[in-house]
Amino acid sequence: SLANGLMLLVIPKATLRSSSRHSSRPTTARRRGLAWSLVLLALSSAAATGVPLGGAEQFSILARGAIHNAPTSSITGNVGSASGIDGFQPLTADASNEFFTSSQIDGKLYRGTDNAEPTPTMLASALDDMDTAYTDAASRAHSLPSSQYVDNMAGSIGGVTFVPGVYKWNTFVHVASPVYVKGGKDDVWVFQVAGYMSTAAAASVVFQGNDDGRGTPTSDNLFWVVGEYLVLGASCNMHGTFLIAEYVTFGAASSLAGRILARAAVTLDSNHFGYLSPPPSPPPSPPPPNPPPSPSA
């Protein structure tokens, strides 16, 4: 296989020479074989590009329902809800009343019921973009072969290593131990879960490179699309963009490098949301001052 989930079809030279000796015209079987090869190539490249998020991309947490926070959480990025947000007090409104700030958020907090225009319109548009992204991610054809990309480990995926591609589970997914995502920085993973998703305490996603010079996976190229709810256990360390059809509940002290985009409510409990891509390196420390000259003898 190639990067970005592409499949390369290799035909040995001997096969080509044999075919040319017997006939200059392709047989029906060979034509059908070529057609199936092209179908396989198209299906296997379904995850070659990320899922466009539109206006939802600017949010670390975006919910159509309310967002409830049990302090103290630490969130890098914007937080928005069309229904209401609590647990981030005290809030400070900007001069135009278009957003709030909070000591728990390194970004802006948008509460559609309380902010002035253009915030309500912006939130409505971002939520529509979230729905479009959900439909896109959920409708992509799974990669092949089905034995690898459909119902892997019957949904209990702890300890499994995933190469780039589109994976599908027809029921639930549960993460009881580390999940390994292996590939390059430009590769894409889409995990489609028809039912709910849950994790045990201290579950995690671990990125691994291939030692081929293409870097390691990034959180912004990993997408989870869940047809029901998401419940994370305590002290989890997760990665990726989560597109959730129902509610989301975070266990205490769990962290996410990514986004939560939910069609219902989101409940937090002293959680940490970090950078999608690696954070910028801090500036170098200034050199130490020169020591004073030694007194002359």
CSV table of C-alpha atoms in Angstrom, one decimal:
chain,number,residue,atom,x,y,z
A,1,SER,CA,0.0,0.0,0.0
A,2,LEU,CA,1.0,3.7,-0.4
A,3,ALA,CA,0.6,6.7,1.7
A,4,ASN,CA,-2.9,8.2,2.3
A,5,GLY,CA,-4.5,4.8,2.0
A,6,LEU,CA,-3.9,4.4,-1.7
A,7,MET,CA,-3.5,0.9,-3.2
A,8,LEU,CA,-0.9,0.1,-5.9
A,9,LEU,CA,-1.8,-2.6,-8.4
A,10,VAL,CA,1.3,-4.5,-9.6
A,11,ILE,CA,1.2,-6.8,-12.6
A,12,PRO,CA,4.3,-9.0,-13.1
A,13,LYS,CA,6.0,-8.6,-16.5
A,14,ALA,CA,5.7,-12.3,-17.1
A,15,THR,CA,2.0,-12.1,-16.9
A,16,LEU,CA,1.9,-9.3,-19.4
A,17,ARG,CA,4.1,-11.2,-21.8
A,18,SER,CA,2.0,-14.3,-21.5
A,19,SER,CA,-1.2,-12.3,-22.2
A,20,SER,CA,0.3,-10.6,-25.2
A,21,ARG,CA,1.3,-14.0,-26.8
A,22,HIS,CA,-2.2,-15.4,-26.5
A,23,SER,CA,-4.3,-12.5,-27.5
A,24,SER,CA,-4.0,-8.9,-28.6
A,25,ARG,CA,-7.5,-8.2,-27.3
A,26,PRO,CA,-8.5,-8.3,-23.6
A,27,THR,CA,-10.8,-11.2,-22.7
A,28,THR,CA,-14.0,-10.6,-20.8
A,29,ALA,CA,-12.4,-12.0,-17.6
A,30,ARG,CA,-9.4,-9.7,-17.9
A,31,ARG,CA,-11.7,-6.7,-18.5
A,32,ARG,CA,-13.7,-7.6,-15.4
A,33,GLY,CA,-10.5,-8.1,-13.4
A,34,LEU,CA,-9.3,-4.6,-14.5
A,35,ALA,CA,-12.7,-3.1,-13.6
A,36,TRP,CA,-12.6,-4.7,-10.1
A,37,SER,CA,-9.0,-3.4,-9.6
A,38,LEU,CA,-10.2,0.1,-10.4
A,39,VAL,CA,-13.0,-0.2,-7.9
A,40,LEU,CA,-10.7,-1.5,-5.2
A,41,LEU,CA,-8.3,1.4,-5.9
A,42,ALA,CA,-11.2,4.0,-5.6
A,43,LEU,CA,-12.5,2.4,-2.4
A,44,SER,CA,-9.1,2.2,-0.8
A,45,SER,CA,-8.3,5.8,-1.4
A,46,ALA,CA,-11.4,7.0,0.4
A,47,ALA,CA,-9.4,8.3,3.3
A,48,ALA,CA,-6.8,10.1,1.2
A,49,THR,CA,-8.0,13.5,2.4
A,50,GLY,CA,-9.2,14.8,5.7
A,51,VAL,CA,-12.8,15.7,6.6
A,52,PRO,CA,-13.6,19.4,5.9
A,53,LEU,CA,-15.0,21.0,9.0
A,54,GLY,CA,-15.8,24.5,7.7
A,55,GLY,CA,-16.7,26.9,10.4
A,56,ALA,CA,-16.6,24.2,13.0
A,57,GLU,CA,-12.8,24.0,12.7
A,58,GLN,CA,-12.2,27.0,14.9
A,59,PHE,CA,-13.7,25.2,17.9
A,60,SER,CA,-12.2,22.8,20.4
A,61,ILE,CA,-15.7,22.2,21.7
A,62,LEU,CA,-18.8,22.9,19.7
A,63,ALA,CA,-22.2,21.6,20.8
A,64,ARG,CA,-25.8,22.0,19.8
A,65,GLY,CA,-26.7,21.1,23.3
A,66,ALA,CA,-25.5,22.7,26.6
A,67,ILE,CA,-21.9,22.4,27.7
A,68,HIS,CA,-21.5,21.6,31.5
A,69,ASN,CA,-18.1,21.9,33.1
A,70,ALA,CA,-17.0,20.8,36.6
A,71,PRO,CA,-14.0,23.1,37.3
A,72,THR,CA,-11.2,23.3,36.8
A,73,SER,CA,-10.7,22.5,33.1
A,74,SER,CA,-8.0,23.8,30.8
A,75,ILE,CA,-9.0,24.3,27.2
A,76,THR,CA,-6.9,25.7,24.3
A,77,GLY,CA,-9.2,26.9,21.6
A,78,ASN,CA,-12.7,28.3,21.3
A,79,VAL,CA,-15.8,26.9,23.0
A,80,GLY,CA,-19.3,27.3,21.6
A,81,SER,CA,-22.9,26.2,22.3
A,82,ALA,CA,-26.2,27.2,20.9
A,83,SER,CA,-28.0,26.2,24.1
A,84,GLY,CA,-25.9,27.3,27.1
A,85,ILE,CA,-22.6,26.9,28.9
A,86,ASP,CA,-21.9,26.7,32.6
A,87,GLY,CA,-18.9,26.0,34.9
A,88,PHE,CA,-16.4,28.4,33.4
A,89,GLN,CA,-17.2,31.3,35.7
A,90,PRO,CA,-16.3,34.0,36.1
A,91,LEU,CA,-16.9,35.1,32.6
A,92,THR,CA,-15.9,38.4,31.1
A,93,ALA,CA,-17.8,39.8,28.1
A,94,ASP,CA,-15.9,41.7,25.5
A,95,ALA,CA,-16.9,45.3,24.8
A,96,SER,CA,-19.2,44.3,21.9
A,97,ASN,CA,-20.7,41.4,23.8
A,98,GLU,CA,-19.9,39.0,21.0
A,99,PHE,CA,-18.0,36.5,23.2
A,100,PHE,CA,-16.8,35.8,26.7
A,101,THR,CA,-13.4,35.0,28.1
A,102,SER,CA,-12.6,32.7,31.0
A,103,SER,CA,-9.5,31.8,33.0
A,104,GLN,CA,-10.1,28.2,32.0
A,105,ILE,CA,-10.1,28.8,28.3
A,106,ASP,CA,-7.2,30.0,26.1
A,107,GLY,CA,-9.6,31.2,23.4
A,108,LYS,CA,-13.1,32.6,23.2
A,109,LEU,CA,-16.3,31.3,24.7
A,110,TYR,CA,-19.5,31.8,22.5
A,111,ARG,CA,-22.8,31.3,24.2
A,112,GLY,CA,-25.4,31.8,21.5
A,113,THR,CA,-28.2,32.7,23.8
A,114,ASP,CA,-26.3,35.5,25.5
A,115,ASN,CA,-24.0,37.0,22.8
A,116,ALA,CA,-24.8,39.7,20.3
A,117,GLU,CA,-24.7,39.3,16.5
A,118,PRO,CA,-22.9,38.1,14.6
A,119,THR,CA,-22.3,35.4,17.2
A,120,PRO,CA,-25.7,33.6,16.9
A,121,THR,CA,-25.5,33.6,13.1
A,122,MET,CA,-21.8,32.4,13.2
A,123,LEU,CA,-22.7,29.6,15.6
A,124,ALA,CA,-25.7,28.4,13.5
A,125,SER,CA,-23.4,28.3,10.5
A,126,ALA,CA,-20.7,26.4,12.3
A,127,LEU,CA,-23.3,23.8,13.6
A,128,ASP,CA,-24.5,23.3,10.0
A,129,ASP,CA,-20.9,22.8,8.9
A,130,MET,CA,-20.6,20.2,11.8
A,131,ASP,CA,-23.6,18.3,10.5
A,132,THR,CA,-22.1,18.4,6.9
A,133,ALA,CA,-18.8,17.0,8.2
A,134,TYR,CA,-20.6,14.3,10.2
A,135,THR,CA,-22.4,13.2,7.1
A,136,ASP,CA,-19.2,13.2,5.0
A,137,ALA,CA,-17.2,11.2,7.5
A,138,ALA,CA,-20.0,8.7,8.2
A,139,SER,CA,-20.8,8.0,4.5
A,140,ARG,CA,-17.3,7.3,3.3
A,141,ALA,CA,-16.7,3.8,1.9
A,142,HIS,CA,-14.6,1.6,4.1
A,143,SER,CA,-11.2,0.6,3.0
A,144,LEU,CA,-10.4,-3.0,1.9
A,145,PRO,CA,-10.1,-5.8,2.7
A,146,SER,CA,-13.3,-5.9,4.8
A,147,SER,CA,-11.7,-8.4,7.2
A,148,GLN,CA,-9.3,-5.7,8.3
A,149,TYR,CA,-11.4,-2.6,8.0
A,150,VAL,CA,-14.9,-3.7,9.1
A,151,ASP,CA,-15.8,-4.7,12.7
A,152,ASN,CA,-12.1,-5.0,13.7
A,153,MET,CA,-11.8,-7.1,16.9
A,154,ALA,CA,-15.6,-6.9,17.2
A,155,GLY,CA,-15.3,-3.4,18.5
A,156,SER,CA,-12.9,-4.1,21.4
A,157,ILE,CA,-9.9,-2.4,19.9
A,158,GLY,CA,-7.5,-2.0,22.8
A,159,GLY,CA,-4.0,-2.9,21.8
A,160,VAL,CA,-4.7,-2.8,18.0
A,161,THR,CA,-2.5,-1.0,15.6
A,162,PHE,CA,-4.3,0.9,12.8
A,163,VAL,CA,-2.7,1.9,9.5
A,164,PRO,CA,-4.3,4.7,7.4
A,165,GLY,CA,-7.8,4.1,6.0
A,166,VAL,CA,-11.5,4.2,6.7
A,167,TYR,CA,-12.6,1.7,9.4
A,168,LYS,CA,-16.2,0.8,10.1
A,169,TRP,CA,-17.9,-0.8,13.1
A,170,ASN,CA,-21.6,-1.8,12.8
A,171,THR,CA,-22.2,-1.8,16.6
A,172,PHE,CA,-20.0,-0.2,19.4
A,173,VAL,CA,-16.3,0.5,20.0
A,174,HIS,CA,-14.7,0.2,23.4
A,175,VAL,CA,-11.1,1.1,24.2
A,176,ALA,CA,-9.7,-0.7,27.2
A,177,SER,CA,-6.0,-0.2,26.6
A,178,PRO,CA,-3.8,1.9,24.3
A,179,VAL,CA,-4.8,2.1,20.6
A,180,TYR,CA,-1.9,2.6,18.2
A,181,VAL,CA,-2.2,4.8,15.1
A,182,LYS,CA,0.7,4.2,12.7
A,183,GLY,CA,1.6,6.1,9.6
A,184,GLY,CA,2.9,9.5,8.4
A,185,LYS,CA,2.0,13.1,9.2
A,186,ASP,CA,-0.1,13.4,6.0
A,187,ASP,CA,-2.0,10.1,6.4
A,188,VAL,CA,-5.7,10.1,7.3
A,189,TRP,CA,-7.8,7.8,9.5
A,190,VAL,CA,-11.6,7.8,9.7
A,191,PHE,CA,-13.2,5.6,12.3
A,192,GLN,CA,-16.9,5.1,11.7
A,193,VAL,CA,-18.9,3.8,14.7
A,194,ALA,CA,-22.6,3.0,14.2
A,195,GLY,CA,-23.4,2.7,17.9
A,196,TYR,CA,-21.8,4.2,21.0
A,197,MET,CA,-18.1,4.6,21.9
A,198,SER,CA,-16.6,4.2,25.4
A,199,THR,CA,-13.2,3.9,27.0
A,200,ALA,CA,-11.8,2.4,30.2
A,201,ALA,CA,-9.9,4.6,32.7
A,202,ALA,CA,-6.5,5.6,31.5
A,203,ALA,CA,-7.1,4.5,27.9
A,204,SER,CA,-5.1,6.3,25.2
A,205,VAL,CA,-4.3,6.8,21.6
A,206,VAL,CA,-0.6,6.5,20.7
A,207,PHE,CA,0.9,7.8,17.5
A,208,GLN,CA,3.7,5.8,15.8
A,209,GLY,CA,5.7,6.7,12.7
A,210,ASN,CA,7.1,4.3,10.1
A,211,ASP,CA,10.7,5.4,10.2
A,212,ASP,CA,10.4,6.3,6.5
A,213,GLY,CA,11.0,10.1,6.8
A,214,ARG,CA,7.2,10.9,6.6
A,215,GLY,CA,6.9,11.9,10.2
A,216,THR,CA,4.3,10.7,12.6
A,217,PRO,CA,0.5,11.0,12.6
A,218,THR,CA,-1.2,14.2,13.8
A,219,SER,CA,-4.4,14.7,15.7
A,220,ASP,CA,-5.9,16.8,12.9
A,221,ASN,CA,-5.8,13.8,10.5
A,222,LEU,CA,-7.7,11.4,12.8
A,223,PHE,CA,-11.5,11.5,12.7
A,224,TRP,CA,-14.0,9.5,14.9
A,225,VAL,CA,-17.6,9.7,13.8
A,226,VAL,CA,-20.0,8.1,16.4
A,227,GLY,CA,-23.6,7.3,15.7
A,228,GLU,CA,-24.7,7.4,19.3
A,229,TYR,CA,-22.9,8.8,22.4
A,230,LEU,CA,-19.3,9.0,23.6
A,231,VAL,CA,-18.2,8.3,27.2
A,232,LEU,CA,-14.5,8.6,28.2
A,233,GLY,CA,-13.2,7.1,31.4
A,234,ALA,CA,-11.1,9.0,33.9
A,235,SER,CA,-7.5,10.0,33.0
A,236,CYS,CA,-7.8,9.1,29.4
A,237,ASN,CA,-5.4,10.6,26.8
A,238,MET,CA,-7.2,10.8,23.4
A,239,HIS,CA,-6.5,12.3,20.0
A,240,GLY,CA,-8.5,13.4,17.0
A,241,THR,CA,-11.7,15.1,15.9
A,242,PHE,CA,-14.8,13.5,17.4
A,243,LEU,CA,-18.1,14.0,15.5
A,244,ILE,CA,-20.8,12.7,17.9
A,245,ALA,CA,-24.5,12.3,17.1
A,246,GLU,CA,-25.6,12.4,20.7
A,247,TYR,CA,-24.0,13.4,24.0
A,248,VAL,CA,-20.4,13.4,25.3
A,249,THR,CA,-19.2,12.7,28.8
A,250,PHE,CA,-15.6,13.1,29.9
A,251,GLY,CA,-14.2,11.3,32.9
A,252,ALA,CA,-12.3,13.2,35.5
A,253,ALA,CA,-8.9,14.5,34.4
A,254,SER,CA,-9.1,13.1,30.9
A,255,SER,CA,-7.4,15.0,28.1
A,256,LEU,CA,-7.9,15.4,24.3
A,257,ALA,CA,-5.6,16.8,21.6
A,258,GLY,CA,-8.4,17.5,19.2
A,259,ARG,CA,-12.0,18.6,19.0
A,260,ILE,CA,-15.4,17.6,20.3
A,261,LEU,CA,-18.2,18.4,17.8
A,262,ALA,CA,-21.5,17.2,19.3
A,263,ARG,CA,-25.1,17.4,18.3
A,264,ALA,CA,-26.2,17.2,21.9
A,265,ALA,CA,-24.8,18.1,25.3
A,266,VAL,CA,-21.1,17.9,26.5
A,267,THR,CA,-20.1,17.3,30.1
A,268,LEU,CA,-16.6,18.0,31.3
A,269,ASP,CA,-14.9,17.2,34.6
A,270,SER,CA,-11.5,18.9,35.1
A,271,ASN,CA,-10.4,18.1,31.6
A,272,HIS,CA,-7.5,19.3,29.4
A,273,PHE,CA,-7.8,20.2,25.7
A,274,GLY,CA,-4.5,20.7,24.0
A,275,TYR,CA,-3.2,21.6,20.6
A,276,LEU,CA,-4.2,19.7,17.5
A,277,SER,CA,-0.9,20.1,15.9
A,278,PRO,CA,2.3,20.3,18.0
A,279,PRO,CA,2.4,23.6,19.9
A,280,PRO,CA,4.9,26.2,18.8
A,281,SER,CA,8.3,25.8,20.5
A,282,PRO,CA,9.0,28.4,23.2
A,283,PRO,CA,11.6,31.0,22.4
A,284,PRO,CA,15.1,30.1,23.4
A,285,SER,CA,16.3,31.2,26.8
A,286,PRO,CA,18.6,34.2,26.7
A,287,PRO,CA,22.2,33.4,27.3
A,288,PRO,CA,23.4,33.8,30.9
A,289,PRO,CA,25.1,37.1,31.7
A,290,ASN,CA,28.9,37.2,31.5
A,291,PRO,CA,30.5,36.7,34.9
A,292,PRO,CA,32.1,39.7,36.5
A,293,PRO,CA,35.8,40.0,35.9
A,294,SER,CA,38.0,38.6,38.5
A,295,PRO,CA,39.7,41.2,40.8
A,296,SER,CA,43.3,41.8,39.8
A,297,ALA,CA,46.0,40.4,42.1
